[in-house]
mmCIF file of C-alpha atoms in Angstrom:
data_model
loop_
_atom_site.group_PDB
_atom_site.id
_atom_site.type_symbol
_atom_site.label_atom_id
_atom_site.label_comp_id
_atom_site.label_asym_id
_atom_site.label_seq_id
_atom_site.Cartn_x
_atom_site.Cartn_y
_atom_site.Cartn_z
ATOM 1 C CA MET A 22 44.281 19.563 42.195
ATOM 2 C CA LYS A 23 45.938 17.177 39.771
ATOM 3 C CA ARG A 24 44.305 14.224 41.492
ATOM 4 C CA ARG A 25 40.877 15.821 41.229
ATOM 5 C CA ASN A 26 41.436 16.570 37.533
ATOM 6 C CA ARG A 27 42.486 12.953 37.037
ATOM 7 C CA VAL A 28 39.299 11.716 38.707
ATOM 8 C CA ILE A 29 37.175 14.031 36.574
ATOM 9 C CA ALA A 30 38.955 12.822 33.439
ATOM 10 C CA ILE A 31 38.333 9.184 34.398
ATOM 11 C CA VAL A 32 34.647 9.880 35.083
ATOM 12 C CA VAL A 33 34.264 11.685 31.750
ATOM 13 C CA ALA A 34 36.057 8.900 29.886
ATOM 14 C CA ALA A 35 33.887 6.287 31.566
ATOM 15 C CA ALA A 36 30.752 8.243 30.690
ATOM 16 C CA VAL A 37 31.844 8.519 27.060
ATOM 17 C CA LEU A 38 32.684 4.814 26.944
ATOM 18 C CA PHE A 39 29.354 3.872 28.517
ATOM 19 C CA GLY A 40 27.514 6.118 26.100
ATOM 20 C CA GLY A 41 29.319 4.479 23.195
ATOM 21 C CA ILE A 42 28.394 1.016 24.489
ATOM 22 C CA VAL A 43 24.742 2.045 24.821
ATOM 23 C CA VAL A 44 24.716 3.444 21.277
ATOM 24 C CA VAL A 45 26.293 0.272 19.877
ATOM 25 C CA ALA A 46 23.903 -1.909 21.873
ATOM 26 C CA ASP A 47 20.950 0.203 20.781
ATOM 27 C CA PHE A 48 21.988 -0.092 17.132
ATOM 28 C CA GLY A 49 22.671 -3.827 17.383
ATOM 29 C CA LEU A 50 19.403 -4.632 19.136
ATOM 30 C CA LYS A 51 17.509 -2.449 16.668
ATOM 31 C CA ALA A 52 19.008 -4.342 13.719
ATOM 32 C CA PHE A 53 18.147 -7.655 15.407
ATOM 33 C CA ALA A 54 14.560 -6.549 16.049
ATOM 34 C CA GLU A 55 14.153 -5.344 12.458
ATOM 35 C CA GLY A 56 15.275 -8.775 11.285
ATOM 36 C CA GLN A 57 12.815 -10.501 13.614
ATOM 37 C CA ILE A 58 9.927 -8.327 12.419
ATOM 38 C CA ARG A 59 10.871 -8.958 8.794
ATOM 39 C CA SER A 60 10.977 -12.723 9.350
ATOM 40 C CA ALA A 61 7.598 -12.683 11.102
ATOM 41 C CA ILE A 62 5.973 -10.676 8.299
ATOM 42 C CA VAL A 63 7.376 -12.868 5.513
ATOM 43 C CA LYS A 64 6.319 -15.991 7.424
ATOM 44 C CA ASN A 65 2.753 -14.720 7.879
ATOM 45 C CA LEU A 66 2.155 -13.623 4.290
ATOM 46 C CA PRO A 67 -0.855 -15.389 2.758
ATOM 47 C CA SER A 68 0.000 -18.230 0.394
ATOM 48 C CA ASN A 69 -0.930 -16.139 -2.661
ATOM 49 C CA VAL A 70 1.572 -13.398 -1.687
ATOM 50 C CA THR A 71 5.324 -13.783 -2.192
ATOM 51 C CA GLY A 72 8.334 -11.485 -1.966
ATOM 52 C CA ASP A 73 10.699 -9.925 0.527
ATOM 53 C CA VAL A 74 10.434 -6.811 2.703
ATOM 54 C CA SER A 75 12.857 -4.471 4.410
ATOM 55 C CA VAL A 76 12.059 -3.139 7.891
ATOM 56 C CA GLN A 77 13.148 0.092 9.558
ATOM 57 C CA ILE A 78 12.287 1.050 13.133
ATOM 58 C CA GLY A 79 12.146 4.814 13.609
ATOM 59 C CA GLY A 80 11.179 7.097 16.463
ATOM 60 C CA GLY A 81 14.435 7.556 18.376
ATOM 61 C CA SER A 82 16.159 5.221 20.823
ATOM 62 C CA PHE A 83 15.301 1.581 20.283
ATOM 63 C CA LEU A 84 15.975 0.691 23.939
ATOM 64 C CA ALA A 85 13.687 3.440 25.235
ATOM 65 C CA GLN A 86 10.888 2.427 22.864
ATOM 66 C CA TYR A 87 11.301 -1.252 23.686
ATOM 67 C CA ALA A 88 11.088 -0.465 27.399
ATOM 68 C CA SER A 89 7.843 1.437 26.769
ATOM 69 C CA GLY A 90 6.330 -1.591 25.036
ATOM 70 C CA SER A 91 5.844 -0.113 21.562
ATOM 71 C CA PHE A 92 7.653 1.494 18.630
ATOM 72 C CA SER A 93 6.331 4.827 17.454
ATOM 73 C CA GLU A 94 7.008 4.110 13.782
ATOM 74 C CA VAL A 95 7.918 1.036 11.744
ATOM 75 C CA THR A 96 8.422 1.312 7.975
ATOM 76 C CA LEU A 97 8.177 -1.616 5.564
ATOM 77 C CA ASN A 98 9.280 -1.531 1.941
ATOM 78 C CA SER A 99 9.149 -4.077 -0.857
ATOM 79 C CA ASP A 100 9.941 -3.717 -4.547
ATOM 80 C CA ASN A 101 9.246 -7.354 -5.440
ATOM 81 C CA LEU A 102 5.913 -8.395 -3.958
ATOM 82 C CA THR A 103 3.593 -10.533 -6.055
ATOM 83 C CA VAL A 104 -0.083 -11.172 -5.336
ATOM 84 C CA ASN A 105 -1.501 -14.094 -7.306
ATOM 85 C CA GLY A 106 1.556 -13.750 -9.518
ATOM 86 C CA VAL A 107 0.950 -10.026 -10.149
ATOM 87 C CA PRO A 108 3.929 -7.763 -9.249
ATOM 88 C CA LEU A 109 3.600 -4.590 -7.206
ATOM 89 C CA LYS A 110 5.665 -2.253 -5.018
ATOM 90 C CA ALA A 111 4.620 -1.528 -1.438
ATOM 91 C CA HIS A 112 5.526 1.096 1.173
ATOM 92 C CA VAL A 113 3.897 0.734 4.599
ATOM 93 C CA VAL A 114 4.220 2.942 7.680
ATOM 94 C CA ALA A 115 2.828 1.545 10.945
ATOM 95 C CA HIS A 116 2.429 3.641 14.107
ATOM 96 C CA ASP A 117 2.541 2.628 17.784
ATOM 97 C CA VAL A 118 3.544 -0.950 17.001
ATOM 98 C CA SER A 119 3.435 -3.123 20.118
ATOM 99 C CA THR A 120 6.421 -5.308 20.994
ATOM 100 C CA ASP A 121 3.834 -8.073 21.354
ATOM 101 C CA GLN A 122 3.356 -9.095 17.703
ATOM 102 C CA THR A 123 -0.048 -10.629 18.414
ATOM 103 C CA LYS A 124 -1.519 -7.211 19.257
ATOM 104 C CA PRO A 125 -3.116 -5.118 16.485
ATOM 105 C CA ILE A 126 -1.404 -2.063 15.027
ATOM 106 C CA PRO A 127 -3.581 0.976 15.887
ATOM 107 C CA ARG A 128 -2.754 2.985 12.756
ATOM 108 C CA ALA A 129 -1.062 2.174 9.465
ATOM 109 C CA SER A 130 -0.846 3.669 5.995
ATOM 110 C CA ALA A 131 0.354 2.096 2.778
ATOM 111 C CA THR A 132 1.217 3.088 -0.765
ATOM 112 C CA LEU A 133 1.016 0.519 -3.556
ATOM 113 C CA THR A 134 2.407 1.038 -7.039
ATOM 114 C CA LEU A 135 1.037 -1.150 -9.840
ATOM 115 C CA ASP A 136 1.808 -1.044 -13.528
ATOM 116 C CA GLN A 137 -0.874 -1.264 -16.192
ATOM 117 C CA THR A 138 -0.498 -5.025 -16.676
ATOM 118 C CA ALA A 139 -0.963 -5.581 -12.943
ATOM 119 C CA VAL A 140 -4.074 -3.401 -12.851
ATOM 120 C CA ASN A 141 -5.661 -5.373 -15.678
ATOM 121 C CA SER A 142 -4.860 -8.625 -13.872
ATOM 122 C CA PHE A 143 -6.826 -7.442 -10.830
ATOM 123 C CA LEU A 144 -9.597 -5.309 -12.278
ATOM 124 C CA SER A 145 -11.914 -5.393 -15.247
ATOM 125 C CA ILE A 146 -14.687 -3.223 -16.624
ATOM 126 C CA PRO A 147 -17.771 -5.040 -17.971
ATOM 127 C CA GLY A 148 -17.680 -4.988 -21.748
ATOM 128 C CA SER A 149 -14.081 -3.743 -21.898
ATOM 129 C CA ASN A 150 -10.945 -5.750 -22.615
ATOM 130 C CA GLU A 151 -8.375 -3.387 -21.129
ATOM 131 C CA ILE A 152 -7.937 -0.491 -18.736
ATOM 132 C CA VAL A 153 -5.416 2.070 -19.984
ATOM 133 C CA LEU A 154 -3.749 4.335 -17.418
ATOM 134 C CA ALA A 155 -2.988 7.953 -18.311
ATOM 135 C CA ASP A 156 -2.033 11.078 -16.385
ATOM 136 C CA GLY A 157 -4.922 11.652 -13.984
ATOM 137 C CA THR A 158 -7.392 9.583 -15.988
ATOM 138 C CA VAL A 159 -8.369 6.037 -16.879
ATOM 139 C CA ARG A 160 -9.307 4.996 -20.411
ATOM 140 C CA TYR A 161 -11.391 2.012 -21.446
ATOM 141 C CA GLN A 162 -13.274 0.769 -24.464
ATOM 142 C CA GLY A 163 -16.810 -0.505 -24.799
ATOM 143 C CA SER A 164 -19.637 -0.958 -27.257
ATOM 144 C CA PHE A 165 -23.368 -0.381 -27.531
ATOM 145 C CA GLN A 166 -26.186 -1.278 -29.863
ATOM 146 C CA LEU A 167 -27.961 1.306 -32.016
ATOM 147 C CA PHE A 168 -30.466 0.479 -34.793
ATOM 148 C CA GLY A 169 -29.119 -3.068 -34.887
ATOM 149 C CA LEU A 170 -25.528 -1.892 -35.258
ATOM 150 C CA THR A 171 -22.720 -2.513 -32.762
ATOM 151 C CA LEU A 172 -20.734 0.678 -32.220
ATOM 152 C CA GLY A 173 -17.532 0.906 -30.245
ATOM 153 C CA TYR A 174 -16.307 3.797 -28.166
ATOM 154 C CA ASP A 175 -13.260 4.972 -26.224
ATOM 155 C CA ALA A 176 -14.073 6.544 -22.853
ATOM 156 C CA THR A 177 -12.055 8.481 -20.304
ATOM 157 C CA ALA A 178 -12.854 8.640 -16.600
ATOM 158 C CA THR A 179 -11.522 9.778 -13.253
ATOM 159 C CA ALA A 180 -10.943 7.213 -10.492
ATOM 160 C CA ALA A 181 -11.817 7.649 -6.816
ATOM 161 C CA PRO A 182 -12.377 5.330 -3.831
ATOM 162 C CA VAL A 183 -15.966 4.930 -2.625
ATOM 163 C CA GLY A 184 -16.274 2.520 0.279
ATOM 164 C CA GLY A 185 -14.805 -0.794 -0.806
ATOM 165 C CA THR A 186 -14.954 0.102 -4.483
ATOM 166 C CA VAL A 187 -13.108 2.161 -7.047
ATOM 167 C CA GLN A 188 -15.585 4.407 -8.820
ATOM 168 C CA LEU A 189 -14.862 5.437 -12.386
ATOM 169 C CA THR A 190 -16.690 8.622 -13.348
ATOM 170 C CA PRO A 191 -16.769 9.124 -17.142
ATOM 171 C CA THR A 192 -15.530 12.494 -18.369
ATOM 172 C CA GLY A 193 -15.927 11.915 -22.100
ATOM 173 C CA ALA A 194 -16.105 9.403 -24.930
ATOM 174 C CA THR A 195 -15.512 9.181 -28.659
ATOM 175 C CA LEU A 196 -16.622 6.658 -31.253
ATOM 176 C CA SER A 197 -13.948 4.163 -32.190
ATOM 177 C CA ALA A 198 -16.020 2.727 -35.045
ATOM 178 C CA GLY A 199 -19.262 3.517 -36.785
ATOM 179 C CA SER A 200 -20.880 5.556 -39.519
ATOM 180 C CA ALA A 201 -20.485 9.312 -39.534
ATOM 181 C CA SER A 202 -23.963 9.616 -41.028
ATOM 182 C CA LEU A 203 -25.583 8.341 -37.835
ATOM 183 C CA ASP A 204 -26.432 10.763 -35.076
ATOM 184 C CA VAL A 205 -25.169 8.757 -32.076
ATOM 185 C CA GLY A 206 -24.162 11.618 -29.781
ATOM 186 C CA GLY A 207 -27.207 11.295 -27.515
ATOM 187 C CA ALA A 208 -26.915 7.516 -27.222
ATOM 188 C CA LEU A 209 -23.180 7.691 -26.514
ATOM 189 C CA LYS A 210 -23.694 10.332 -23.837
ATOM 190 C CA THR A 211 -26.324 8.173 -22.135
ATOM 191 C CA ILE A 212 -24.083 5.100 -22.172
ATOM 192 C CA VAL A 213 -21.058 6.774 -20.567
ATOM 193 C CA SER A 214 -22.872 9.057 -18.127
ATOM 194 C CA LYS A 215 -23.196 6.392 -15.431
ATOM 195 C CA PRO A 216 -20.294 5.824 -12.991
ATOM 196 C CA ILE A 217 -18.772 2.333 -12.931
ATOM 197 C CA SER A 218 -17.994 0.708 -9.562
ATOM 198 C CA ILE A 219 -15.260 -1.939 -9.309
ATOM 199 C CA CYS A 220 -14.895 -3.907 -6.076
ATOM 200 C CA VAL A 221 -11.365 -3.784 -4.613
ATOM 201 C CA ALA A 222 -12.161 -4.650 -0.974
ATOM 202 C CA GLN A 223 -11.970 -8.332 -1.903
ATOM 203 C CA TYR A 224 -8.210 -7.938 -2.398
ATOM 204 C CA LEU A 225 -7.507 -6.103 0.888
ATOM 205 C CA PRO A 226 -7.433 -7.079 4.583
ATOM 206 C CA LYS A 227 -10.747 -6.291 6.297
ATOM 207 C CA SER A 228 -9.370 -3.359 8.275
ATOM 208 C CA MET A 229 -7.770 -1.661 5.251
ATOM 209 C CA GLN A 230 -9.401 0.775 2.845
ATOM 210 C CA VAL A 231 -8.349 2.803 -0.179
ATOM 211 C CA THR A 232 -7.956 6.543 0.480
ATOM 212 C CA SER A 233 -6.740 7.840 -2.889
ATOM 213 C CA ILE A 234 -5.955 6.709 -6.431
ATOM 214 C CA THR A 235 -3.479 8.534 -8.662
ATOM 215 C CA PRO A 236 -3.185 7.188 -12.211
ATOM 216 C CA SER A 237 -0.235 8.121 -14.388
ATOM 217 C CA ALA A 238 0.900 6.979 -17.815
ATOM 218 C CA GLY A 239 1.443 3.228 -17.479
ATOM 219 C CA PHE A 240 1.034 2.877 -13.711
ATOM 220 C CA VAL A 241 -1.113 3.852 -10.746
ATOM 221 C CA VAL A 242 -0.338 4.797 -7.136
ATOM 222 C CA VAL A 243 -2.897 3.659 -4.580
ATOM 223 C CA ASP A 244 -2.895 4.989 -1.007
ATOM 224 C CA LEU A 245 -4.503 2.973 1.782
ATOM 225 C CA SER A 246 -5.101 3.292 5.514
ATOM 226 C CA ALA A 247 -5.889 0.789 8.241
ATOM 227 C CA THR A 248 -6.839 0.714 11.904
ATOM 228 C CA ASP A 249 -6.304 -2.191 14.292
ATOM 229 C CA LEU A 250 -4.353 -4.120 11.659
ATOM 230 C CA VAL A 251 -3.214 -7.607 12.731
ATOM 231 C CA LEU A 252 -0.223 -9.018 10.848
ATOM 232 C CA THR A 253 -0.973 -12.709 11.290
ATOM 233 C CA GLU A 254 -1.606 -15.088 8.407
ATOM 234 C CA ASP A 255 -5.207 -15.751 9.448
ATOM 235 C CA ALA A 256 -5.992 -12.048 9.814
ATOM 236 C CA LEU A 257 -4.431 -11.137 6.471
ATOM 237 C CA LYS A 258 -6.486 -13.836 4.769
ATOM 238 C CA GLN A 259 -9.716 -12.185 5.935
ATOM 239 C CA THR A 260 -10.470 -9.752 3.132
ATOM 240 C CA GLY A 261 -13.263 -7.207 2.845
ATOM 241 C CA SER A 262 -16.347 -7.252 0.652
ATOM 242 C CA CYS A 263 -18.510 -4.813 -1.287
ATOM 243 C CA ASP A 264 -21.870 -6.146 -0.086
#
């Protein structure tokens, strides 16, 4: 009886030890793989993009996922990316990422956070010097001609993605200069009634599109999605268009 108990104890101890070794190996290999993915991504960034990223492989056991040939979820984060010298924060979640880095990622989503200075470095509205971000709205200034006079206005608009563009839909406007004796309400309403489309596809990989835009005071959060995304330098250089 004692001998059998001793054998059982040895088997249990061996099982616990083996399990511990597997856990340590799983953790170590996962950390190594995260480092390899990070290095590959940083290496393949286009020349106009700089910064560092952190990588986290989720989805359970690393060894089991590696044996299956893909990782169910890989998360990338960066607080110090710059594109053409413009800073932004990025959070990317990729799904079903193949262990073969040359294969495309079937599904990915991203969230970019840009401050007001960054937005104005990327985007511009014809006739306006600056885009001002507010809670849920975008403000911009412009001018129009009336009876030989140049009158300025401040407009507010909502922002939404439409294809490869960001569409600003005016919600109101007020005169920023002009004579109170002139009846300019009709002219002002006509000027700001038309939506303004700004091309953003030219800044994004071909397979990526904007899904939502959330402006707040001083910054904006942009959500994106992609299918069949390839993380090679050549692929990332191929941007979309608004044609």
